[in-house]
XYZ file of C-alpha atoms in Angstrom:
674
model
C 106.387 57.530 50.103
C 104.363 55.856 52.440
C 105.421 52.050 52.300
C 102.775 50.405 53.679
C 98.703 50.856 53.906
C 98.763 52.971 51.051
C 95.068 53.275 49.472
C 95.275 51.881 45.853
C 93.177 53.506 43.229
C 93.452 56.162 40.531
C 95.483 59.391 41.603
C 93.761 62.475 40.759
C 96.228 64.755 42.747
C 99.492 63.999 44.585
C 101.616 66.526 46.570
C 104.744 66.076 48.749
C 105.696 68.645 51.072
C 102.408 68.914 52.872
C 103.337 69.236 56.661
C 101.311 69.084 59.612
C 102.584 71.392 62.432
C 102.036 69.164 65.525
C 103.475 71.604 67.862
C 103.137 75.088 66.637
C 104.614 76.730 69.638
C 107.897 74.971 69.409
C 109.266 76.554 66.034
C 112.724 75.108 66.629
C 111.556 71.406 67.277
C 111.862 69.738 63.883
C 109.405 66.952 65.639
C 106.805 69.492 65.533
C 107.146 69.622 61.432
C 105.722 66.324 60.160
C 106.186 66.102 56.310
C 104.161 64.124 54.454
C 102.090 63.422 51.118
C 98.587 64.345 50.209
C 96.722 62.420 47.633
C 93.202 62.576 46.225
C 92.221 59.031 44.621
C 89.440 57.718 42.857
C 88.464 54.110 44.001
C 84.992 52.360 43.297
C 83.273 55.375 42.211
C 84.336 57.160 45.351
C 86.878 59.929 45.689
C 89.453 59.736 48.932
C 91.485 62.260 50.499
C 94.521 60.649 52.173
C 97.562 62.139 53.949
C 100.067 60.296 55.724
C 103.712 60.880 56.746
C 106.508 60.370 54.104
C 108.821 58.278 56.333
C 106.302 55.855 58.191
C 105.653 52.587 57.150
C 102.055 52.690 58.050
C 99.547 49.917 58.848
C 95.706 50.151 58.245
C 95.123 49.922 62.103
C 96.842 53.424 62.746
C 94.712 55.508 60.234
C 92.225 57.694 61.452
C 89.526 56.685 58.992
C 86.601 59.212 58.827
C 84.752 57.540 56.114
C 81.229 56.498 55.811
C 80.641 55.317 59.101
C 81.994 58.577 60.550
C 78.861 59.307 62.637
C 78.667 56.172 64.262
C 79.167 56.332 68.199
C 78.659 52.758 69.112
C 79.972 49.380 68.051
C 78.365 46.196 68.164
C 79.954 43.762 70.779
C 79.119 40.985 72.797
C 80.750 41.135 76.171
C 81.309 37.866 77.778
C 79.558 38.563 80.985
C 76.305 39.076 78.993
C 76.441 36.180 76.852
C 74.367 33.980 79.008
C 71.846 36.331 80.246
C 68.318 35.944 78.573
C 64.953 36.260 80.386
C 62.891 33.558 81.631
C 60.677 33.654 78.384
C 63.689 33.658 76.171
C 65.178 30.436 78.062
C 62.086 28.598 77.475
C 61.531 29.251 73.685
C 62.988 27.730 70.337
C 65.021 30.943 70.031
C 67.388 29.638 72.932
C 68.923 27.352 70.710
C 70.286 30.090 68.815
C 71.545 32.018 71.755
C 75.151 32.143 69.831
C 73.873 34.783 67.623
C 71.401 36.628 69.578
C 71.493 40.437 70.202
C 73.212 42.174 73.152
C 73.414 45.709 74.580
C 75.350 48.531 73.165
C 79.026 48.929 74.083
C 80.516 52.408 73.848
C 83.541 52.723 71.554
C 86.732 53.965 73.533
C 86.885 56.835 71.048
C 85.217 58.521 68.358
C 86.681 59.255 64.799
C 87.588 62.753 66.219
C 89.961 61.056 68.742
C 92.924 59.213 67.616
C 93.775 55.822 69.535
C 97.032 55.313 70.896
C 100.010 54.516 68.456
C 103.283 53.182 68.282
C 105.048 56.417 67.221
C 104.267 60.007 67.483
C 103.938 60.515 63.861
C 101.560 57.744 62.585
C 98.715 59.128 64.529
C 98.502 61.972 62.393
C 97.703 60.165 59.450
C 94.099 60.161 58.018
C 91.818 59.420 55.095
C 88.301 60.241 54.324
C 85.740 60.029 51.616
C 84.914 63.531 49.966
C 81.245 62.603 50.479
C 81.982 63.234 54.355
C 83.630 66.459 53.570
C 81.721 69.598 55.137
C 83.862 72.590 54.582
C 87.447 73.660 53.838
C 88.957 76.686 55.757
C 91.887 78.585 54.143
C 94.498 80.824 55.458
C 94.657 84.384 55.377
C 96.518 85.867 52.503
C 99.986 86.995 53.235
C 99.989 84.874 56.480
C 103.079 82.687 55.634
C 102.424 79.279 53.972
C 99.263 78.262 52.433
C 97.135 75.910 54.563
C 93.921 74.233 54.679
C 91.945 72.739 57.419
C 89.257 70.005 56.453
C 86.082 69.790 58.585
C 83.977 66.663 58.072
C 80.075 66.200 58.373
C 80.286 65.002 61.925
C 82.052 68.131 62.921
C 85.596 66.230 63.108
C 88.357 69.034 62.461
C 91.399 67.389 60.843
C 94.690 68.809 61.530
C 96.126 71.832 59.150
C 97.928 70.902 56.125
C 100.480 73.419 55.531
C 101.607 73.488 51.700
C 105.599 74.224 52.080
C 105.838 73.455 48.325
C 103.556 75.517 46.458
C 100.035 76.395 47.424
C 96.926 74.806 47.672
C 95.057 75.905 44.648
C 95.980 72.769 42.528
C 94.190 70.690 45.413
C 91.188 72.728 45.112
C 90.727 72.575 41.431
C 91.043 68.927 41.713
C 88.253 68.835 44.230
C 86.021 71.156 42.501
C 85.921 68.225 39.578
C 83.696 66.318 42.191
C 82.107 68.966 44.521
C 80.680 72.481 44.430
C 82.752 74.684 46.569
C 80.894 78.029 47.737
C 82.177 80.582 49.844
C 80.292 80.708 53.306
C 78.355 83.853 53.784
C 79.850 84.260 57.252
C 83.492 83.582 56.518
C 85.082 84.221 53.187
C 87.908 82.014 54.143
C 85.597 78.825 54.485
C 84.506 76.971 51.456
C 81.283 74.895 51.961
C 80.822 71.661 50.149
C 78.016 70.289 48.469
C 78.775 66.880 47.270
C 77.740 65.641 43.786
C 77.664 61.692 44.462
C 77.600 59.726 41.571
C 76.289 56.840 43.250
C 73.016 56.343 45.117
C 74.320 57.856 48.513
C 71.094 57.502 50.387
C 71.870 59.818 53.147
C 69.547 61.411 55.377
C 71.833 64.533 56.115
C 69.696 67.765 56.782
C 69.640 69.529 53.425
C 68.714 72.548 55.086
C 72.263 72.709 56.345
C 73.592 73.672 52.846
C 72.901 76.040 50.106
C 70.024 75.330 47.865
C 72.186 74.610 44.953
C 73.316 71.509 46.961
C 69.555 70.867 47.599
C 68.782 71.091 43.949
C 72.047 68.570 43.193
C 70.856 66.220 45.600
C 67.561 65.925 44.323
C 69.110 65.363 40.799
C 71.448 62.692 42.059
C 69.639 61.186 44.881
C 65.760 62.082 45.254
C 65.410 59.517 48.010
C 67.756 61.560 50.347
C 66.376 64.943 48.969
C 62.681 64.221 49.857
C 63.177 62.408 53.004
C 64.618 65.268 55.105
C 62.026 67.942 54.156
C 61.645 71.114 52.577
C 60.687 73.418 55.112
C 62.728 76.776 54.784
C 63.326 76.068 51.154
C 61.908 79.241 50.010
C 64.721 81.185 51.571
C 67.267 78.729 50.410
C 65.900 78.427 46.844
C 66.648 82.002 46.199
C 68.795 83.198 48.771
C 71.366 80.463 49.150
C 71.810 79.783 45.118
C 74.624 82.595 45.093
C 77.901 80.649 45.481
C 80.513 83.161 44.534
C 78.805 83.879 41.353
C 76.453 87.129 41.713
C 74.609 86.140 38.466
C 73.157 83.219 39.797
C 71.313 85.002 42.669
C 68.027 85.504 40.870
C 67.334 81.993 39.372
C 63.948 81.763 38.715
C 61.410 79.087 40.337
C 60.687 77.671 36.384
C 64.477 76.940 36.329
C 64.365 75.108 39.640
C 61.396 73.180 38.335
C 63.606 72.187 35.282
C 66.184 70.808 37.562
C 63.697 68.920 39.638
C 62.090 67.585 35.982
C 65.267 65.735 35.796
C 65.658 64.314 39.215
C 63.739 60.683 38.236
C 64.918 60.017 34.688
C 62.080 58.975 32.387
C 59.328 60.921 34.733
C 57.106 63.029 32.275
C 53.707 63.532 33.680
C 50.901 66.146 32.743
C 52.560 67.059 29.366
C 49.508 66.985 26.940
C 51.427 68.162 24.141
C 53.956 64.958 24.495
C 53.252 62.561 21.779
C 51.589 59.276 22.884
C 49.202 60.885 25.553
C 45.274 60.743 24.806
C 43.237 63.761 25.317
C 40.131 62.525 27.254
C 37.392 64.871 27.904
C 36.694 65.388 31.899
C 33.886 63.240 33.022
C 31.324 64.313 35.753
C 32.162 61.786 38.804
C 28.949 62.520 40.376
C 28.148 63.197 44.012
C 30.719 62.158 46.471
C 29.384 60.063 49.341
C 30.063 60.759 53.138
C 31.375 57.805 55.023
C 31.766 57.022 58.561
C 34.143 54.946 60.320
C 33.560 52.446 63.058
C 35.179 51.545 66.516
C 38.591 49.498 65.946
C 37.957 45.653 65.929
C 38.016 44.164 69.480
C 39.820 41.016 70.786
C 36.426 39.728 71.298
C 35.275 40.178 67.724
C 38.372 38.619 66.470
C 37.966 35.763 68.724
C 34.455 35.064 67.606
C 35.733 34.573 64.070
C 38.234 31.936 64.874
C 37.134 28.151 64.530
C 38.507 25.386 67.039
C 41.532 24.598 65.080
C 42.497 28.391 64.916
C 41.453 29.170 61.405
C 40.102 32.559 60.744
C 36.521 32.677 59.718
C 34.822 35.004 57.045
C 38.009 36.628 56.017
C 36.423 39.126 53.700
C 34.272 40.493 56.279
C 36.867 40.517 58.997
C 39.141 42.468 56.456
C 36.065 44.948 55.798
C 35.841 45.381 59.621
C 39.632 46.299 59.944
C 39.409 48.606 57.023
C 36.629 50.419 58.666
C 38.102 50.742 62.004
C 41.371 49.466 62.513
C 42.497 46.964 65.077
C 42.693 47.688 68.876
C 46.291 47.508 70.069
C 46.222 44.130 72.155
C 44.831 42.623 68.860
C 47.654 43.858 66.351
C 50.342 41.517 67.504
C 48.215 38.640 66.010
C 46.435 40.415 63.077
C 49.223 42.034 61.495
C 50.852 38.509 60.747
C 47.823 37.602 58.623
C 47.484 41.126 57.098
C 50.975 40.935 55.861
C 51.203 37.422 54.563
C 53.217 36.198 57.268
C 50.467 33.866 58.377
C 48.122 32.296 55.906
C 44.278 33.412 56.652
C 43.332 29.678 56.508
C 45.979 28.171 58.783
C 45.529 26.182 61.802
C 47.149 26.966 65.057
C 49.462 24.018 64.985
C 50.371 24.814 61.205
C 51.336 28.356 62.266
C 53.427 26.880 65.206
C 55.343 24.759 63.075
C 55.920 27.643 60.408
C 57.097 30.041 63.323
C 59.619 27.341 64.230
C 60.635 26.824 60.808
C 60.993 30.678 60.039
C 62.861 31.085 63.463
C 65.250 28.538 62.235
C 65.756 30.333 58.786
C 66.199 33.774 60.299
C 68.939 32.764 62.988
C 70.696 30.848 60.008
C 70.747 34.108 58.010
C 71.663 36.202 61.173
C 74.737 33.787 61.847
C 76.042 34.796 58.223
C 76.729 38.246 59.038
C 77.442 37.743 62.725
C 80.190 35.168 61.804
C 81.778 37.491 59.442
C 85.256 38.578 60.942
C 86.786 41.931 60.779
C 89.573 40.929 58.363
C 86.788 39.520 55.979
C 84.465 42.421 56.340
C 87.721 44.639 55.259
C 87.415 42.889 51.789
C 83.720 43.116 51.425
C 82.805 46.895 50.856
C 79.282 46.330 50.411
C 78.685 44.727 53.762
C 80.605 47.471 55.365
C 78.423 50.097 53.589
C 75.345 48.373 54.809
C 76.543 48.060 58.331
C 77.521 51.596 58.239
C 74.005 52.989 56.944
C 72.285 51.015 59.345
C 74.051 51.709 62.221
C 73.766 55.550 61.504
C 69.809 54.906 60.936
C 69.299 52.918 64.056
C 70.508 55.844 66.060
C 67.928 58.167 64.657
C 65.143 56.289 64.186
C 61.781 56.964 66.329
C 64.246 58.064 69.307
C 61.176 59.927 70.755
C 59.409 56.792 71.261
C 59.870 55.145 74.597
C 60.450 51.908 72.921
C 63.735 53.325 71.430
C 64.605 56.053 73.690
C 67.649 56.197 75.795
C 71.296 55.030 74.931
C 71.274 51.424 75.808
C 67.957 50.194 74.377
C 67.502 46.715 73.311
C 64.955 47.972 70.851
C 67.982 49.702 68.936
C 69.819 46.515 68.777
C 66.989 44.552 67.655
C 66.484 47.241 64.903
C 70.085 46.956 63.917
C 70.023 43.058 63.782
C 66.893 42.783 61.915
C 68.212 45.144 59.304
C 71.688 43.491 59.251
C 69.828 40.079 58.592
C 67.470 41.581 56.241
C 70.662 42.375 53.918
C 71.490 38.485 53.947
C 67.934 37.728 52.973
C 67.890 40.045 49.973
C 71.458 40.927 49.420
C 71.170 42.656 46.049
C 68.874 45.100 47.660
C 70.485 45.413 50.737
C 69.738 48.298 53.261
C 68.462 51.691 51.827
C 67.671 54.439 54.124
C 64.094 54.662 54.800
C 63.703 50.980 55.280
C 64.283 51.468 59.021
C 61.072 53.735 59.226
C 59.291 50.690 57.816
C 60.607 48.448 60.337
C 60.172 50.273 63.390
C 56.361 50.093 63.844
C 56.482 46.479 63.177
C 59.254 45.950 65.906
C 57.119 47.913 68.553
C 53.779 46.073 67.792
C 55.715 42.259 67.455
C 58.052 42.724 70.465
C 59.569 39.554 68.860
C 62.828 39.532 66.798
C 61.777 36.571 64.501
C 58.241 37.751 63.734
C 59.114 41.480 63.264
C 61.857 40.122 60.700
C 59.195 38.244 58.783
C 56.576 40.789 58.667
C 59.189 43.378 57.724
C 60.264 41.073 54.671
C 56.475 40.522 53.658
C 56.178 44.304 53.892
C 59.284 44.772 51.774
C 57.963 42.360 49.202
C 55.190 45.284 48.667
C 57.650 48.155 48.950
C 60.528 46.871 47.108
C 60.370 48.963 43.873
C 60.171 51.918 45.869
C 63.891 51.134 47.116
C 65.340 49.963 43.728
C 67.907 51.991 42.343
C 66.179 52.511 39.036
C 63.007 53.776 41.058
C 60.557 52.236 38.810
C 58.132 52.060 41.436
C 58.300 55.778 42.320
C 58.035 56.618 38.811
C 54.924 54.806 38.308
C 53.210 55.940 41.604
C 53.911 59.559 40.812
C 52.369 59.119 36.987
C 49.374 57.310 38.568
C 48.716 59.928 41.127
C 48.856 62.439 38.806
C 46.546 60.912 36.489
C 44.031 60.224 39.456
C 44.413 63.965 40.847
C 43.688 65.490 37.587
C 40.657 63.260 36.901
C 39.406 64.603 40.318
C 40.290 68.230 40.209
C 41.809 69.202 36.634
C 41.860 72.907 37.774
C 44.126 72.325 40.847
C 46.357 70.081 38.611
C 46.516 73.220 36.093
C 47.507 75.561 38.969
C 50.226 73.332 40.305
C 51.645 73.075 36.792
C 51.569 76.836 36.459
C 53.823 76.681 39.576
C 56.166 74.442 38.007
C 54.900 71.734 40.622
C 53.083 69.525 38.351
C 55.477 66.649 38.763
C 54.193 66.420 42.376
C 57.638 65.952 43.663
C 56.336 67.051 47.102
C 54.511 63.667 47.682
C 57.756 61.602 47.126
C 58.442 61.007 50.713
C 54.706 60.127 51.328
C 54.956 57.327 48.740
C 58.496 56.437 49.481
C 57.762 55.135 53.253
C 53.968 55.061 53.072
C 53.488 58.396 55.046
C 55.308 57.236 58.015
C 56.939 60.778 58.685
C 53.414 62.569 58.118
C 51.599 61.136 60.708
C 52.180 60.299 64.640
C 53.524 57.139 65.263
C 50.163 55.752 66.523
C 48.239 56.931 63.691
C 50.629 54.985 61.318
C 49.913 51.809 63.214
C 46.108 52.705 62.187
C 46.903 53.902 58.822
C 49.140 50.986 57.603
C 46.606 48.122 59.147
C 44.089 49.813 57.153
C 45.971 49.948 53.677
C 47.059 46.172 54.424
C 43.814 45.109 53.885
C 43.872 46.042 50.341
C 40.378 47.747 50.666
C 38.523 49.270 48.868
C 40.652 49.153 45.651
C 43.995 48.855 44.539
C 46.338 51.850 45.164
C 44.334 53.192 47.924
C 47.646 54.915 49.130
C 47.273 57.210 46.247
C 43.762 58.142 46.916
C 45.101 59.057 50.380
C 47.489 61.420 48.682
C 44.483 62.995 46.742
C 42.616 63.419 49.985
C 45.472 65.385 51.580
C 46.021 67.374 48.641
C 42.469 68.038 48.021
C 42.200 69.436 51.811
C 45.204 71.757 51.029
C 43.869 73.080 47.717
C 42.097 75.751 49.127
C 45.081 77.246 50.996
C 47.433 76.731 48.262
C 45.227 78.421 45.456
C 43.885 81.475 47.637
C 47.210 82.275 48.993
C 48.932 81.993 45.543
C 51.352 79.553 46.650
C 54.449 79.309 44.292
C 56.841 76.689 43.503
C 58.817 77.241 47.045
C 56.022 77.923 49.029
C 54.108 74.667 47.980
C 57.202 72.689 48.756
C 57.323 74.383 52.376
C 53.694 74.104 53.165
C 53.368 70.309 52.158
C 56.441 69.617 54.309
C 54.881 71.409 57.295
C 51.967 69.275 57.293
C 54.092 66.602 59.022
C 52.052 65.678 62.327
C 49.293 68.011 61.616
C 47.115 65.679 59.418
C 44.133 63.855 61.228
C 44.235 60.162 59.927
C 40.657 59.407 60.545
C 39.690 62.642 58.691
C 41.976 61.422 55.361
C 40.711 57.832 55.644
C 37.145 59.157 55.283
C 37.895 61.144 52.372
C 40.079 58.533 50.625
C 37.228 56.046 50.993
C 34.766 58.492 49.742
C 36.934 59.334 46.597
C 36.988 55.468 45.860
C 33.269 54.910 46.142
C 32.705 58.050 44.119
C 35.003 56.550 41.237
C 33.474 53.177 41.635
C 30.128 54.577 41.272
C 31.063 56.320 38.019
C 29.940 54.918 34.495
C 32.348 56.342 32.534
C 35.864 56.177 34.200
C 38.810 56.295 32.024
C 40.671 53.187 31.157
C 43.900 54.269 32.737
C 41.834 55.153 36.283
C 40.425 51.750 36.035
C 43.779 50.065 35.606
C 45.161 52.092 38.515
C 42.510 51.368 40.815
C 42.372 47.540 39.896
C 38.797 47.771 38.483
C 37.747 45.382 35.714
C 38.748 46.303 32.196
C 36.192 48.760 30.270
C 36.529 49.171 26.861
C 37.394 52.661 25.785
C 36.691 53.750 22.460
C 39.162 56.651 21.741
C 38.099 59.442 18.963
C 39.605 59.266 15.660
C 42.602 61.111 15.315
C 42.443 61.254 11.458
C 39.008 62.648 11.192
C 38.649 64.646 14.016
C 34.723 64.323 14.146
C 34.178 63.516 17.746
C 35.700 65.593 20.433
C 34.257 63.237 23.167
C 35.471 59.756 24.388
C 32.966 56.991 24.646
C 33.499 54.610 27.399
C 31.736 51.698 29.024
C 31.289 51.542 32.972
C 33.936 49.748 34.771
C 32.532 47.301 37.157
C 32.322 48.080 40.871
C 35.172 46.764 43.065
C 34.625 44.013 45.324
C 34.563 46.004 48.413
C 30.805 46.338 50.290
C 30.234 48.934 52.519
C 28.570 47.871 55.840
C 26.252 50.809 55.568
C 24.927 52.901 52.772
C 26.784 55.919 52.347
C 24.809 59.103 52.799
C 25.215 61.493 49.706
C 26.950 64.509 50.305
C 25.401 67.541 49.008
C 28.543 69.355 48.626
C 30.033 66.665 46.390
C 28.381 67.567 43.091
C 31.357 68.770 40.403
C 30.664 71.525 37.875
C 30.434 70.593 34.304
C 33.230 72.764 32.903
C 34.939 70.682 30.088
C 38.602 70.490 30.765
C 41.152 67.901 29.393
C 42.745 65.167 31.067
C 46.106 63.979 29.961
C 46.362 60.306 30.431
C 49.390 58.342 29.280
C 48.693 55.044 27.689
C 51.987 53.256 29.438
C 50.369 53.970 32.949
C 48.267 50.643 32.737
C 51.283 48.652 31.850
C 53.197 49.697 34.759
C 53.256 47.748 37.903
C 52.766 49.786 41.208
C 55.006 49.522 43.917
């Protein structure tokens, strides 16, 4: 048995006499056969595969650990020769006092996980362990070719040494692994088993689902909807039907309805559009009236902004300024100033002097938090699994966030380092939430605009206050938003909703990514800057982002229905809209929808709640007598948003008077939107 460095945990599988043939050509050289022990262990809700030589007392530094950070190719170091370097602007700033914890450029690792470092003896270098979540495939030997052997291939394409089973075969190992993962024969090579992990924890991984059979896709949606919806569903059509086979031919023809049943369980407790479900009131659909046509203005200029500042630096006519920003956005030169107000980092009524003092205070707070993780030693981090996991996820994400943008492109880009450091510091700011993949997408535009580590952090912290529920493990924010979106869409177009339900798409999972990171991957980088600053005005109503979803879906309705798209085609089509949506067109349509609803005199109470309109008294029909089939409603007062110009009514905005029913959950109004 290995005397030292053994991973503790519940042993699921253990086998001695598992050899590595280190020099296959030297059959008479006993040193070429390294006998070891193979274990599968459960530890902290993670399954680990561990092999090490029997006669080697191994310390942890000699283990090739291909774990959660296996794809990381950089380490965060501070070369002595660079510690004193800062630009002249930095040396004159308050942040210069915190030079000890400032960021520095990347330094390449001397080796990756695929290349073992040097060791004291020839045997210890072969030791390895890895998390089962990192396993990509297992290659088996041909039948009748001597000892049974297996080769593990990890997701970062690291291929581990072949393990030869001199005592028995590998069947028991495969059986043990199948308790935790789904193993399917590769269509290209029957000797290769492909792995689909059923991670019990919130893995929050962005790996490409399209590299896996669709059963893995469905399992990931069930186990981790964040992951499944972030990466996209292009090519899902083929995978849903063609890749569900595994080794069981009976699964080849799994119908779309069954796929939808899998999806319906992805977010526990989410049930929408179910009219037969108890607790849902049936509301007769109302005529929303004509939809106005709105036009947008030019972005707010620096001159317009300056005219609204008094001698002490206070912003005047804040409501009017917000309306101007909502109407046209901001010129880029103004964003660095204005975003701090829109996100709540600076109070709108603060003076220039007060803001200077606030920045100094916040700079001090930021670098104290940054010092907390910067000062953690390697030994300490070995005993802090949560911090290790956060760091690993952040390093992975930093290396693939907006890398086509010049601000983040290139290997030794300081923007990447700032992304890393801000996200690590946020883990200190909110350690309960820590880091969840997707958060780097929210930070990237903020850092791009601010060009300052401290300001970007506090703007990000303010934005996360709004988005926090989206990233919580219980996903309450996402549940609420999907329910609310369904309610709004059914009011706007019940026929389209009915069609989606008929194609098992009524749960609107294809909108999950839109909501999770506020359309970050649906629009170009510059369009996102415009879209976000408009949403941050909180005009023209509450939950305006849900109306943006409605506007996009309404634009795609004709193609989806005329081409009779089914479950798979809808997923594929929505995903392929990415980078093809006109941001100004969507903003106009969403605003028009909001004005149409505000003018309506008979909005359902649930819709008033979602849009933040004042309460209306809704009298529901007497369920006992059944005498009245309609719903009497008083009007919801208009929102506080005022248009700069009266909208022109669109002649095409009229709705048909066909009566259909809307399912509105009474619980919707009590849920807090993310």
